[in-house]
Coordinates of C-alpha atoms in Angstrom, one line a residue:
Chain A
M5 CA 33.4 -177.8 150.2
D6 CA 35.8 -175.6 148.2
R7 CA 37.7 -176.7 145.0
R8 CA 40.9 -177.5 147.0
Q9 CA 39.0 -179.7 149.4
L10 CA 37.3 -181.4 146.4
G11 CA 40.7 -181.9 144.8
A12 CA 42.1 -183.4 148.0
L13 CA 39.0 -185.7 148.3
A14 CA 39.4 -186.8 144.7
A15 CA 43.1 -187.6 145.2
A16 CA 42.3 -189.5 148.3
L17 CA 39.6 -191.5 146.6
L18 CA 41.8 -192.2 143.6
V19 CA 44.6 -193.3 145.8
G20 CA 42.1 -195.7 147.5
A21 CA 41.0 -197.1 144.2
A22 CA 44.4 -197.2 142.5
P23 CA 45.9 -200.4 144.1
A24 CA 42.8 -202.3 143.1
A25 CA 43.1 -201.0 139.6
W26 CA 46.6 -202.4 139.0
G27 CA 46.4 -205.4 141.2
H28 CA 45.7 -208.3 138.9
Q29 CA 45.1 -207.0 135.5
P30 CA 46.5 -208.7 132.5
S31 CA 48.9 -206.7 130.4
P32 CA 47.0 -205.0 127.6
A33 CA 47.0 -206.4 124.1
A34 CA 45.6 -205.2 120.9
S35 CA 41.8 -205.0 121.3
P36 CA 39.4 -206.6 118.8
G37 CA 37.8 -203.3 118.0
G38 CA 41.2 -201.7 117.3
R39 CA 41.0 -199.4 120.3
L40 CA 44.5 -200.4 121.4
T41 CA 47.3 -201.3 119.1
T42 CA 50.5 -203.2 119.6
A43 CA 52.1 -201.5 116.5
P44 CA 51.9 -197.8 117.1
S45 CA 53.7 -195.5 114.6
L46 CA 55.9 -193.4 116.9
A47 CA 57.6 -190.9 114.8
V48 CA 60.6 -189.0 116.1
I49 CA 59.0 -185.7 117.1
R50 CA 62.1 -183.9 118.4
P51 CA 65.0 -184.3 120.8
A52 CA 63.8 -184.1 124.4
P53 CA 65.3 -180.9 125.9
D54 CA 67.7 -181.9 128.6
F55 CA 67.4 -180.8 132.2
A56 CA 68.6 -181.6 135.7
L57 CA 66.1 -181.1 138.6
P58 CA 66.2 -182.4 142.2
D59 CA 63.9 -185.1 143.3
V60 CA 62.1 -185.0 146.7
A61 CA 65.1 -186.4 148.4
G62 CA 67.3 -183.6 147.0
A63 CA 69.2 -185.9 144.5
D64 CA 69.5 -184.3 141.0
V65 CA 67.9 -186.2 138.2
K66 CA 69.4 -185.5 134.8
L67 CA 67.3 -186.5 131.9
S68 CA 70.3 -187.3 129.7
G69 CA 71.6 -189.4 132.6
L70 CA 68.6 -191.7 131.9
R71 CA 69.6 -192.5 128.3
G72 CA 69.2 -196.1 127.7
S73 CA 65.9 -196.2 129.5
I74 CA 62.5 -195.0 128.4
V75 CA 61.1 -192.0 130.2
L76 CA 57.5 -190.9 130.6
L77 CA 57.6 -187.2 131.7
S78 CA 54.6 -185.4 133.1
F79 CA 54.0 -181.9 134.5
I80 CA 51.6 -181.7 137.4
Y81 CA 50.9 -179.9 140.6
T82 CA 49.5 -181.5 143.7
S83 CA 46.6 -179.2 144.5
C84 CA 45.3 -179.5 141.0
T85 CA 41.6 -180.2 140.9
A86 CA 41.2 -181.0 137.2
A87 CA 43.0 -183.5 135.1
C88 CA 46.2 -184.0 137.3
P89 CA 44.9 -186.4 139.9
L90 CA 43.3 -188.6 137.3
L91 CA 46.5 -188.6 135.3
T92 CA 48.6 -189.4 138.3
Q93 CA 46.2 -192.3 139.2
R94 CA 46.6 -193.6 135.6
M95 CA 50.4 -193.3 136.0
A96 CA 50.1 -195.3 139.2
V97 CA 48.2 -198.0 137.2
L98 CA 50.9 -197.9 134.5
Q99 CA 53.6 -198.1 137.2
G100 CA 51.9 -201.3 138.5
R101 CA 51.8 -202.8 135.0
L102 CA 55.4 -201.9 134.3
T103 CA 56.5 -203.4 137.7
E104 CA 54.6 -206.6 137.0
A105 CA 56.4 -206.8 133.6
R106 CA 59.7 -206.2 135.4
L107 CA 60.3 -203.1 133.3
L108 CA 60.3 -200.7 136.3
P109 CA 62.6 -199.8 137.8
G110 CA 65.2 -200.2 135.1
E111 CA 64.0 -200.2 131.6
V112 CA 61.4 -197.4 132.2
T113 CA 61.4 -194.4 134.4
L114 CA 58.4 -192.2 135.2
L115 CA 59.1 -188.5 136.0
S116 CA 56.5 -186.1 137.4
V117 CA 57.6 -182.4 137.6
T118 CA 55.6 -180.0 139.6
V119 CA 54.8 -176.7 137.9
D120 CA 53.9 -175.2 141.3
P121 CA 57.1 -175.1 143.4
E122 CA 55.7 -172.4 145.7
R123 CA 53.0 -174.7 147.1
D124 CA 54.6 -178.0 146.3
S125 CA 57.5 -178.1 148.8
A126 CA 59.6 -181.2 148.6
A127 CA 57.7 -182.6 151.6
V128 CA 54.3 -181.9 150.0
L129 CA 55.5 -183.6 146.8
A130 CA 56.9 -186.5 148.7
R131 CA 53.6 -187.1 150.5
Y132 CA 51.8 -186.9 147.1
A133 CA 54.2 -189.5 145.6
Q134 CA 53.7 -191.7 148.6
A135 CA 50.0 -191.4 148.4
F136 CA 50.2 -192.8 144.8
T137 CA 52.7 -195.5 146.0
A138 CA 55.3 -194.2 143.7
S139 CA 58.4 -196.4 143.6
P140 CA 61.3 -194.3 144.8
R141 CA 63.6 -195.6 142.1
G142 CA 61.1 -196.0 139.2
W143 CA 58.9 -193.0 139.6
R144 CA 60.6 -189.8 140.6
F145 CA 58.9 -186.5 141.6
L146 CA 60.9 -183.5 140.7
R147 CA 60.9 -179.9 142.1
S148 CA 63.1 -176.9 142.1
E149 CA 62.9 -173.2 142.7
P150 CA 61.3 -171.1 139.9
D151 CA 64.6 -169.7 138.7
R152 CA 65.9 -173.1 137.9
L153 CA 62.5 -174.6 136.9
G154 CA 61.4 -171.8 134.6
P155 CA 63.9 -172.5 131.8
V156 CA 63.0 -176.2 131.9
L157 CA 59.3 -175.5 131.6
A158 CA 60.0 -173.0 128.8
R159 CA 61.9 -175.7 126.8
Y160 CA 58.9 -177.9 127.0
D161 CA 56.5 -175.0 126.1
E162 CA 55.0 -175.7 129.5
W163 CA 53.7 -172.1 130.3
T164 CA 51.9 -171.6 133.5
K165 CA 49.2 -169.1 134.5
R166 CA 47.9 -168.7 138.0
L167 CA 44.1 -168.4 138.0
P168 CA 42.1 -166.3 140.5
N169 CA 40.9 -169.4 142.3
G170 CA 44.4 -170.6 142.9
D171 CA 44.5 -173.2 140.2
I172 CA 47.3 -173.2 137.7
D173 CA 46.5 -173.3 134.0
H174 CA 49.2 -175.2 132.0
P175 CA 49.4 -177.3 128.8
A176 CA 48.1 -180.7 129.6
R177 CA 50.8 -182.9 128.1
L178 CA 53.0 -186.0 128.9
Y179 CA 56.1 -186.9 126.9
L180 CA 57.2 -190.4 126.0
I181 CA 61.0 -190.3 125.5
D182 CA 62.9 -193.1 123.9
R183 CA 66.2 -194.6 124.9
A184 CA 68.1 -192.2 122.7
G185 CA 66.5 -189.2 124.4
R186 CA 64.0 -188.4 121.6
I187 CA 60.3 -187.5 122.1
R188 CA 58.3 -190.2 120.4
E189 CA 54.8 -189.5 121.6
I190 CA 53.0 -186.7 123.4
Y191 CA 49.8 -187.5 125.3
S192 CA 47.1 -185.3 126.5
L193 CA 46.5 -185.5 130.2
G194 CA 42.7 -185.7 129.8
L195 CA 42.8 -188.4 127.2
F196 CA 45.8 -190.4 128.5
D197 CA 45.2 -194.2 128.3
E198 CA 47.8 -196.0 130.3
R199 CA 47.0 -199.3 128.5
Q200 CA 48.1 -197.8 125.2
A201 CA 51.0 -196.1 126.8
F202 CA 52.2 -199.5 128.1
L203 CA 51.9 -200.8 124.5
D204 CA 53.8 -197.8 123.2
I205 CA 56.6 -198.4 125.7
Q206 CA 56.8 -202.0 124.6
A207 CA 57.0 -200.9 121.0
L208 CA 60.0 -198.7 121.8
L209 CA 61.6 -201.5 123.8
R210 CA 61.4 -203.7 120.7
E211 CA 63.5 -201.2 118.7
P212 CA 67.1 -202.0 118.3
R213 CA 69.4 -200.3 120.8
Chain B
M15 CA 33.2 -201.3 146.3
K16 CA 36.6 -200.3 144.8
R17 CA 34.8 -199.7 141.5
R18 CA 32.3 -197.4 143.3
I19 CA 35.2 -195.5 144.9
A20 CA 36.8 -195.1 141.5
I21 CA 33.5 -193.8 140.0
A22 CA 33.0 -191.5 142.9
A23 CA 36.5 -190.1 142.4
V24 CA 35.9 -189.5 138.8
L25 CA 32.7 -187.6 139.6
V26 CA 34.4 -185.5 142.2
V27 CA 37.1 -184.6 139.8
L28 CA 34.6 -183.7 137.1
V29 CA 32.7 -181.5 139.5
A30 CA 35.9 -179.9 140.7
A31 CA 37.0 -179.2 137.2
G32 CA 33.9 -177.0 136.7
A33 CA 32.1 -176.3 133.6
V34 CA 34.0 -176.0 130.4
F35 CA 32.7 -174.9 127.0
A36 CA 33.2 -177.7 124.5
E37 CA 33.2 -176.6 120.9
V38 CA 32.6 -179.9 119.4
C39 CA 33.9 -178.9 116.0
L40 CA 37.4 -178.6 117.4
S41 CA 39.9 -181.4 117.9
P42 CA 39.3 -183.0 121.3
Y43 CA 42.9 -182.2 122.1
V44 CA 42.3 -178.4 122.1
K45 CA 41.9 -176.8 125.4
R46 CA 38.3 -175.7 126.0
L47 CA 37.2 -172.1 126.7
A48 CA 36.5 -171.5 130.4
G49 CA 33.7 -169.1 129.7
P50 CA 31.8 -167.4 126.9
E51 CA 33.7 -166.2 123.9
K52 CA 35.1 -162.7 123.7
F53 CA 36.8 -162.6 120.3
L54 CA 36.0 -164.1 117.0
Y55 CA 38.9 -164.5 114.5
I56 CA 38.1 -164.7 110.8
S57 CA 40.3 -165.6 107.9
A58 CA 39.7 -162.9 105.2
V59 CA 40.6 -162.9 101.6
D60 CA 40.8 -159.5 99.9
A61 CA 37.9 -159.7 97.5
D62 CA 39.5 -158.4 94.4
G63 CA 42.9 -160.0 95.2
R64 CA 44.8 -156.7 95.0
D65 CA 45.3 -155.9 98.7
N66 CA 46.8 -158.0 101.5
D67 CA 44.8 -160.8 102.9
F68 CA 44.2 -160.6 106.7
L69 CA 42.9 -162.0 109.9
A70 CA 40.0 -160.0 111.3
V71 CA 39.2 -159.8 115.0
V72 CA 35.6 -159.2 115.9
D73 CA 34.6 -158.3 119.5
V74 CA 31.9 -160.8 120.6
S75 CA 31.9 -160.0 124.3
L76 CA 28.3 -159.0 124.9
P77 CA 29.0 -156.3 127.6
S78 CA 31.7 -154.7 125.4
P79 CA 31.0 -151.2 123.9
T80 CA 32.6 -152.5 120.6
Y81 CA 30.5 -155.7 120.6
G82 CA 29.8 -156.9 117.0
R83 CA 32.5 -154.8 115.4
V84 CA 35.9 -155.5 113.8
V85 CA 38.3 -154.2 116.4
N86 CA 41.6 -155.2 114.7
T87 CA 43.0 -156.8 111.6
L88 CA 46.3 -158.6 111.1
S89 CA 47.8 -158.3 107.6
L90 CA 49.2 -161.5 106.2
G91 CA 51.7 -159.3 104.2
S92 CA 50.7 -160.1 100.7
A93 CA 47.7 -160.6 98.3
G94 CA 46.2 -163.5 96.5
N95 CA 47.0 -166.2 99.1
E96 CA 43.4 -167.3 99.8
P97 CA 43.8 -167.8 103.5
H98 CA 41.2 -170.5 104.2
H99 CA 40.9 -172.7 107.3
M100 CA 42.5 -172.1 110.6
G101 CA 43.2 -174.2 113.7
W102 CA 44.0 -173.9 117.4
S103 CA 47.2 -175.3 118.9
D104 CA 46.3 -177.8 121.6
D105 CA 47.0 -175.2 124.4
R106 CA 44.9 -172.6 122.6
T107 CA 47.7 -170.0 122.4
K108 CA 48.3 -170.0 118.7
I109 CA 46.3 -170.1 115.5
W110 CA 47.6 -171.8 112.4
V111 CA 46.4 -170.2 109.1
G112 CA 47.2 -171.6 105.8
T113 CA 46.5 -170.6 102.2
L114 CA 45.0 -172.4 99.3
L115 CA 46.4 -170.4 96.3
S116 CA 49.9 -169.6 97.6
K117 CA 52.3 -171.8 99.6
K118 CA 52.3 -169.8 102.8
L119 CA 51.5 -170.9 106.3
F120 CA 51.3 -168.6 109.3
I121 CA 51.5 -169.3 113.0
V122 CA 49.8 -166.5 114.9
D123 CA 50.1 -165.8 118.6
V124 CA 46.9 -164.8 120.4
A125 CA 48.0 -165.5 124.0
A126 CA 49.9 -162.2 124.6
D127 CA 46.9 -160.1 123.6
P128 CA 43.8 -161.9 122.3
S129 CA 42.6 -158.7 120.6
R130 CA 45.9 -158.1 118.8
P131 CA 47.2 -161.3 117.2
T132 CA 50.7 -161.3 115.9
I133 CA 52.5 -163.6 113.4
V134 CA 55.3 -165.5 115.2
K135 CA 56.3 -167.7 112.3
T136 CA 55.8 -167.8 108.5
I137 CA 56.6 -170.8 106.4
E138 CA 57.0 -169.2 103.0
D139 CA 56.9 -172.5 101.0
I140 CA 55.0 -175.2 102.7
S141 CA 55.3 -177.3 99.6
A142 CA 59.0 -177.4 99.7
V143 CA 58.8 -178.6 103.3
T144 CA 56.1 -181.3 102.8
G145 CA 55.9 -182.1 99.1
L146 CA 52.2 -181.1 99.4
H147 CA 50.1 -178.1 98.5
G148 CA 46.9 -176.5 99.9
P149 CA 46.8 -177.0 103.7
H150 CA 43.2 -177.4 104.6
T151 CA 42.3 -178.8 108.1
Y152 CA 44.4 -177.9 111.1
Y153 CA 43.9 -180.6 113.7
A154 CA 45.6 -180.2 117.0
L155 CA 47.3 -183.2 118.5
P156 CA 49.1 -183.0 121.9
G157 CA 52.1 -180.7 121.3
R158 CA 51.6 -181.0 117.5
M159 CA 49.5 -180.0 114.6
L160 CA 48.1 -182.4 112.0
L161 CA 47.4 -180.8 108.6
T162 CA 45.6 -182.2 105.6
F163 CA 46.6 -181.0 102.2
L164 CA 44.4 -181.0 99.1
S165 CA 47.2 -181.7 96.5
S166 CA 50.8 -182.7 96.0
A167 CA 53.3 -179.9 95.5
D168 CA 52.5 -179.8 91.8
G169 CA 48.8 -179.2 92.4
N170 CA 47.7 -182.7 91.4
P171 CA 46.6 -185.6 93.5
P172 CA 47.5 -187.3 95.7
G173 CA 46.9 -185.0 98.7
G174 CA 47.9 -186.1 102.1
M175 CA 48.7 -185.1 105.7
A176 CA 51.7 -183.6 107.5
E177 CA 52.4 -183.4 111.2
F178 CA 54.3 -180.6 112.7
T179 CA 55.5 -179.7 116.2
N180 CA 53.7 -176.7 117.7
D181 CA 56.6 -174.4 116.7
G182 CA 56.3 -175.4 113.0
E183 CA 58.9 -178.1 112.6
L184 CA 57.9 -181.0 110.3
V185 CA 57.5 -184.4 112.0
R186 CA 56.3 -186.5 109.2
V187 CA 54.3 -186.6 105.9
I188 CA 51.7 -189.2 105.0
K189 CA 50.4 -189.1 101.4
N190 CA 47.0 -190.4 100.4
P191 CA 47.0 -193.9 98.9
A192 CA 47.0 -194.1 95.0
D193 CA 43.5 -195.6 94.9
S194 CA 42.1 -192.8 97.1
P195 CA 44.2 -189.8 96.3
Y196 CA 41.8 -186.9 97.1
A197 CA 42.0 -185.2 100.5
Y198 CA 40.1 -182.7 102.5
D199 CA 39.1 -183.0 106.2
V200 CA 40.3 -185.1 109.1
A201 CA 38.8 -186.0 112.5
V202 CA 40.1 -188.2 115.2
K203 CA 38.1 -190.2 117.8
P204 CA 40.8 -191.0 120.3
D205 CA 38.7 -193.3 122.5
V206 CA 38.2 -195.7 119.6
N207 CA 41.6 -195.1 118.0
R208 CA 40.1 -194.2 114.7
M209 CA 40.7 -191.3 112.3
I210 CA 38.7 -190.5 109.2
T211 CA 39.7 -188.4 106.3
S212 CA 37.5 -187.1 103.5
S213 CA 38.0 -186.1 99.9
F214 CA 37.6 -182.9 97.8
T215 CA 39.4 -181.8 94.7
P216 CA 43.0 -180.7 94.1
L217 CA 44.5 -177.3 93.2
R218 CA 44.5 -178.0 89.4
N219 CA 40.7 -177.9 89.7
Y220 CA 39.7 -175.5 92.5
R221 CA 42.0 -172.7 91.2
K222 CA 39.8 -172.3 88.1
P223 CA 36.5 -170.4 88.1
L224 CA 33.7 -172.7 89.2
P225 CA 32.1 -173.1 85.7
Q226 CA 35.4 -174.5 84.4
W227 CA 35.7 -177.2 87.1
D228 CA 35.8 -180.8 86.2
M229 CA 33.2 -182.2 88.5
K230 CA 34.6 -185.7 88.1
D231 CA 38.0 -184.6 89.4
G232 CA 37.1 -185.2 93.1
G233 CA 36.8 -187.9 95.6
N234 CA 33.9 -189.9 96.8
T235 CA 35.7 -191.8 99.6
L236 CA 36.3 -191.7 103.3
L237 CA 39.4 -193.3 104.6
V238 CA 39.3 -195.0 108.0
W239 CA 42.7 -195.0 109.7
D240 CA 44.1 -196.7 112.7
F241 CA 45.0 -193.5 114.4
K242 CA 47.9 -194.8 116.5
E243 CA 49.3 -196.7 113.6
R244 CA 48.6 -193.9 111.1
K245 CA 47.6 -196.6 108.7
V246 CA 44.6 -196.8 106.3
I247 CA 42.5 -199.8 107.3
Q248 CA 39.3 -199.2 105.2
T249 CA 38.1 -197.2 102.3
L250 CA 34.4 -196.2 102.4
T251 CA 32.3 -194.8 99.6
T252 CA 29.9 -191.9 99.6
D253 CA 28.2 -189.6 97.2
P254 CA 30.8 -187.3 95.5
V255 CA 32.9 -185.0 97.5
P256 CA 32.4 -185.8 101.2
L257 CA 33.6 -182.8 103.1
E258 CA 33.4 -182.4 106.9
V259 CA 34.0 -185.4 109.1
R260 CA 32.0 -185.2 112.3
W261 CA 32.3 -187.9 114.9
S262 CA 29.6 -188.4 117.5
V263 CA 30.8 -186.6 120.6
R264 CA 29.6 -189.4 122.9
P265 CA 32.4 -191.3 124.5
G266 CA 33.1 -194.7 123.0
K267 CA 30.6 -194.2 120.1
A268 CA 32.2 -195.0 116.8
H269 CA 29.9 -193.3 114.4
G270 CA 29.5 -189.9 112.7
W271 CA 28.4 -188.0 109.7
T272 CA 29.7 -186.3 106.6
N273 CA 28.2 -183.9 104.0
S274 CA 28.5 -184.8 100.4
A275 CA 28.8 -181.5 98.5
L276 CA 27.8 -182.8 95.1
G277 CA 25.4 -185.4 96.3
D278 CA 23.4 -182.8 98.4
S279 CA 23.3 -185.4 101.1
I280 CA 24.4 -186.4 104.6
W281 CA 26.1 -189.8 105.0
F282 CA 26.4 -191.8 108.1
F283 CA 29.4 -193.9 109.0
A284 CA 29.5 -196.4 111.8
Q285 CA 31.6 -199.2 113.2
G286 CA 29.9 -202.5 113.3
K287 CA 30.3 -205.3 115.8
D288 CA 33.0 -206.9 113.6
G289 CA 35.0 -203.7 113.9
K290 CA 34.5 -202.7 110.3
F291 CA 33.0 -199.4 109.3
A292 CA 30.1 -199.0 106.8
T293 CA 28.5 -195.9 105.3
K294 CA 24.9 -195.1 104.2
K295 CA 23.1 -192.1 102.9
V296 CA 20.8 -190.9 105.6
A297 CA 19.5 -187.5 104.5
D298 CA 18.6 -185.8 101.3
L299 CA 19.3 -182.1 101.7
G300 CA 17.4 -181.0 98.6
K301 CA 18.7 -180.6 95.1
G302 CA 21.0 -177.7 94.7
C303 CA 21.9 -177.3 98.3
L304 CA 25.7 -177.7 98.0
P305 CA 26.3 -178.4 101.7
A306 CA 29.5 -176.5 102.4
D307 CA 29.8 -177.0 106.1
L308 CA 28.5 -179.5 108.7
R309 CA 28.5 -178.7 112.4
Q310 CA 27.1 -180.3 115.6
S311 CA 25.4 -179.4 118.8
P312 CA 27.4 -180.2 122.0
D313 CA 24.8 -182.6 123.1
D314 CA 25.1 -184.7 119.9
R315 CA 21.4 -184.0 119.1
Y316 CA 21.6 -181.8 116.1
L317 CA 23.6 -181.4 112.9
Y318 CA 23.7 -178.0 111.2
V319 CA 24.2 -177.8 107.4
S320 CA 24.9 -174.7 105.4
C321 CA 23.4 -174.9 101.9
F322 CA 25.7 -172.6 100.1
M323 CA 23.7 -172.5 96.8
K324 CA 20.3 -172.5 98.4
S325 CA 21.2 -169.9 101.0
E326 CA 19.7 -171.8 103.8
I327 CA 20.9 -173.3 107.1
Q328 CA 19.3 -176.5 108.1
A329 CA 19.1 -178.2 111.5
W330 CA 18.8 -181.9 111.5
D331 CA 17.7 -183.9 114.6
V332 CA 20.0 -186.9 115.0
S333 CA 18.6 -188.3 118.2
T334 CA 18.5 -191.4 116.1
P335 CA 21.9 -191.1 114.5
D336 CA 21.2 -193.0 111.3
R337 CA 17.8 -191.4 110.8
P338 CA 18.2 -187.6 110.8
R339 CA 15.0 -185.6 110.8
L340 CA 14.8 -182.1 109.4
H341 CA 14.1 -180.0 112.5
D342 CA 14.4 -176.3 111.4
T343 CA 15.7 -174.1 108.7
V344 CA 16.8 -170.4 108.7
V345 CA 18.0 -167.9 106.2
A346 CA 21.0 -165.9 107.5
G347 CA 21.7 -164.4 104.2
V348 CA 23.0 -165.3 100.7
S349 CA 25.5 -168.2 100.4
P350 CA 26.0 -169.2 104.0
N351 CA 29.2 -171.1 104.3
M352 CA 31.2 -171.7 107.5
M353 CA 29.5 -172.0 110.8
H354 CA 30.9 -172.1 114.3
V355 CA 28.8 -173.3 117.2
T356 CA 29.7 -172.1 120.6
G357 CA 30.6 -174.5 123.4
D358 CA 27.3 -174.0 125.2
G359 CA 25.5 -174.7 121.9
K360 CA 23.4 -171.5 122.1
R361 CA 25.0 -169.5 119.3
M362 CA 26.3 -170.1 115.8
Y363 CA 28.4 -167.6 113.9
V364 CA 28.1 -167.8 110.2
T365 CA 30.2 -166.5 107.3
N366 CA 29.4 -166.5 103.6
S367 CA 32.6 -166.9 101.5
L368 CA 33.5 -170.4 100.3
L369 CA 36.4 -169.9 97.9
S370 CA 37.2 -166.9 95.7
T371 CA 36.7 -169.2 92.6
M372 CA 33.2 -170.3 93.9
D373 CA 31.6 -167.3 95.5
Y374 CA 28.6 -165.8 93.7
S375 CA 27.7 -163.0 96.1
E376 CA 29.7 -159.8 96.6
K377 CA 28.1 -159.0 99.9
F378 CA 30.4 -160.6 102.5
W379 CA 29.3 -160.7 106.2
V380 CA 29.5 -162.4 109.5
R381 CA 26.2 -163.1 111.2
L382 CA 24.9 -164.7 114.3
V383 CA 22.2 -167.4 114.7
H384 CA 20.7 -168.1 118.1
I385 CA 19.9 -171.7 118.9
G386 CA 17.0 -172.1 121.3
P387 CA 16.5 -174.8 123.9
D388 CA 14.1 -176.4 121.5
G389 CA 16.8 -176.5 118.8
R390 CA 15.1 -173.8 116.8
L391 CA 17.3 -171.3 114.9
K392 CA 16.8 -167.5 114.9
V393 CA 19.0 -164.9 113.1
D394 CA 20.1 -162.1 115.4
P395 CA 18.8 -158.9 113.7
F396 CA 21.4 -156.7 115.4
F397 CA 24.6 -158.7 114.8
D398 CA 25.7 -158.1 111.3
V399 CA 29.4 -157.5 110.6
D400 CA 29.8 -156.0 107.2
F401 CA 32.9 -157.3 105.4
T402 CA 32.5 -155.0 102.4
K403 CA 33.8 -151.8 104.0
F404 CA 37.4 -152.3 105.0
P405 CA 39.9 -149.6 104.0
S406 CA 41.0 -152.1 101.3
G407 CA 37.5 -152.7 100.2
A408 CA 35.5 -156.0 100.5
A409 CA 36.9 -159.1 102.0
R410 CA 35.7 -162.7 101.8
A411 CA 35.0 -163.9 105.3
H412 CA 35.7 -167.6 105.6
D413 CA 36.7 -169.7 108.6
M414 CA 36.2 -168.7 112.3
L415 CA 37.7 -169.4 115.7
L416 CA 36.6 -168.3 119.1
N417 CA 38.6 -167.1 122.0

């Protein structure tokens, strides 16, 4: 079994497990040992660079057009065999929690941008989104040709490097963007905890508009 | 069944991800090396303070014809800065290097050509930006860098921390509390949402020759922070001057160790069932050790201590975390200081300059200690990078990073 098949298997297994994971879980609260907190200190890191990229249906999504809602922005690619499938599964769990809390769609939007437009056609990305039961209105998967995507990736310092085995090396980050379009938290893909991200989003929602 | 599927999926992903080399002394947010190291970067202080300080690049790729040699140097453009510690950005493309006697901070690119680092940004007056002086630990956070500072801008306590974007723009400053004003190291354990900082001495003290130091002008506390809240939640006490903060690398484990420089001891810290942390002294390193650095093996089994004054490196077995047992010792040379253990746990690079005001040897070097499967230490007789013969003369080799 090669790495790509392993990745596909992992994604399939994660997809199978994901609905159970978000089905009937209570919304997270501060944990007794302090592992989760309801009062995160979310400093303004910098303005989120604006962009407009098409989703899998071809409709342009402009980041600044989402002002007024909170955005969680990730950079992924569908044939990734490392952190991406786990991350997307966690985002699926987060989507479930946000949906139960009636925050998605509406108050919160999830965006996943592929860094591999050559292999991730709109159809491939749409299937990936469907596999993770992404809500078409609340969790948008974005893709464009390299000439349009490149400057967006550069503004987020999201360099890419194709490895000999076909994988793509890229910084493993997610961006939490507040209603005013400012980056307020950056998560690591590998250490992303969707329970704390939910609490971070709630903290931003408590801020005055 | 669903749970089993999820576990299977995680295992598949981990297998697919392949082996990575986890240098446990680094922030967990730093990208891991995908293979053995090829280059060793060393912060170097011109020994007599007359020539420019620099970053040295040593070839550590075993098959290379220039293995074990300095293959390049990057001048920092001026003398007398005391470049000290360094840190990787989270994506391992840039190295941050700060100075303890001047106010400069350099961001160095090593992605374009790992053998030829280049300065991409210099902050000339970090004190004007932060209100703090003496950046010490560079701890990568996702897309950001967290720095500890030993002093306020005037060289006195309190020290503190400052957070920057990866391109060097200030995000926020957090000063140490008035009742625990000394600062030094920081380490985060993300899975338990705790951060611990330690305490050294400020510029007003460390800029003087060692015999003139006020040994009471230093900290004896560890601060426990709620990492996400960036809030101090507990102050712990140790012997004087606890330096490195090393969390257990095991997921979910909320314990670790620190080395008390003036107590010649290792202290254990751990979270109890009530959520509160406590400390206790767990190892006596021998009088006059002055433990300058503390490192870990990737399997969480050993701690390595450099006894700067006793010229000895000690390996402590921490299979029982609160009962370390002396496992081995080795002499790599006079005044061993910084150590850097490779991700596979098989090699440890060692330097021997601590601070220009504290060094007592004039023979500066970088050496290599092999760590056997049994945890025994052996100095490599062939790897000996002489730091006394640069065109500018001798240079004090201090911190190291691998690429």
